[in-house]
């Protein structure tokens, strides 16, 4: 059992590391896009003398800030803290509908899906 728990924890840590690495890589590409878009929109707003051209920068900046916070900031620590708070104070939200699965429930499902099982 201890080996299984260690393996599950290692898999969770590796998946989290992959998620952070993916976010950091995505941030490089999105950051480049955001920088070019901001420069282009700013130049267009100055040329046309219309500040409304800059409006797409607002949602793009929220996406950029989120991705930066996920990759290099404290977002994961805040998420972990909120998850711990939910586990401590709002655990009723985590209950499964109809309660936890039991062996008997699984057997009923297996029997109903089995083509070869004959009820005695």
XYZ file of C-alpha atoms in Angstrom:
120
model
C 0.000 0.000 0.000
C 2.836 2.377 0.855
C 4.457 1.787 -2.537
C 1.171 2.473 -4.274
C 0.749 5.748 -2.370
C 4.307 6.772 -3.225
C 3.726 5.948 -6.882
C 0.467 7.910 -6.973
C 2.161 10.901 -5.376
C 5.039 10.708 -7.857
C 2.556 10.616 -10.748
C 0.662 13.595 -9.327
C 3.905 15.569 -8.928
C 4.967 14.739 -12.476
C 1.583 15.752 -13.878
C 1.720 19.036 -11.975
C 5.267 19.666 -13.214
C 4.092 18.984 -16.785
C 1.213 21.415 -16.356
C 3.540 24.153 -15.082
C 6.044 23.456 -17.866
C 3.255 23.562 -20.477
C 2.016 26.859 -19.060
C 5.505 28.368 -19.181
C 5.985 27.240 -22.773
C 2.555 28.569 -23.763
C 3.418 31.848 -22.052
C 6.438 32.306 -24.330
C 4.298 32.065 -27.442
C 1.346 33.990 -26.048
C 3.676 36.673 -24.641
C 5.164 37.176 -28.097
C 1.704 37.356 -29.639
C 0.519 39.752 -26.932
C 3.552 42.025 -27.394
C 3.131 42.157 -31.170
C -0.626 42.697 -30.871
C -0.164 45.466 -28.302
C 2.431 47.212 -30.477
C 0.280 46.860 -33.589
C -2.896 48.026 -31.895
C -1.087 50.968 -30.306
C 0.361 51.983 -33.674
C -3.086 51.627 -35.268
C -4.702 53.718 -32.522
C -2.115 56.465 -32.977
C -2.391 56.418 -36.779
C -6.184 56.474 -36.806
C -6.404 58.706 -33.710
C -8.981 56.308 -32.330
C -8.318 54.894 -28.840
C -11.095 52.324 -29.353
C -8.664 50.286 -31.430
C -6.861 49.424 -28.171
C -9.876 47.585 -26.673
C -8.679 44.054 -27.596
C -5.681 44.597 -25.320
C -7.947 44.404 -22.242
C -9.025 40.733 -22.526
C -5.615 39.742 -23.885
C -3.939 41.287 -20.852
C -6.167 39.251 -18.495
C -5.201 36.041 -20.305
C -1.531 37.021 -20.234
C -1.669 37.854 -16.510
C -3.401 34.544 -15.709
C -0.868 32.518 -17.670
C 2.049 34.400 -16.087
C 0.609 33.864 -12.605
C 0.150 30.161 -13.345
C 3.654 29.706 -14.730
C 5.735 31.974 -12.523
C 3.480 33.429 -9.843
C 1.637 32.169 -6.816
C -1.554 30.920 -8.476
C -0.877 27.262 -7.666
C -0.236 28.097 -3.994
C -3.494 30.073 -3.841
C -5.384 27.216 -5.518
C -3.852 24.740 -3.063
C -4.831 26.976 -0.133
C -8.400 27.277 -1.396
C -8.600 23.509 -1.928
C -7.417 22.937 1.641
C -10.024 25.419 2.860
C -12.754 23.561 0.966
C -11.590 20.246 2.425
C -11.597 21.723 5.947
C -14.765 23.836 5.932
C -16.960 22.783 3.013
C -16.421 19.034 2.755
C -20.132 18.443 2.056
C -19.520 19.866 -1.432
C -17.231 16.918 -2.121
C -19.780 14.191 -1.439
C -20.726 12.065 -4.400
C -24.362 11.881 -5.488
C -25.968 8.790 -3.929
C -22.930 8.411 -1.650
C -19.663 6.609 -2.280
C -19.523 3.592 -4.565
C -19.577 0.249 -2.841
C -18.484 -3.161 -4.001
C -22.128 -4.178 -4.279
C -22.887 -1.175 -6.526
C -20.007 -2.083 -8.812
C -21.144 -5.701 -8.966
C -24.694 -4.637 -9.906
C -23.326 -2.454 -12.698
C -20.991 -5.204 -13.885
C -23.827 -7.751 -13.907
C -26.156 -5.433 -15.803
C -23.500 -4.798 -18.452
C -22.354 -8.377 -18.749
C -23.850 -10.335 -21.641
C -22.780 -13.674 -20.221
C -23.838 -13.348 -16.589
C -26.951 -15.255 -15.626
C -28.664 -14.297 -12.340
C -29.329 -17.285 -10.063
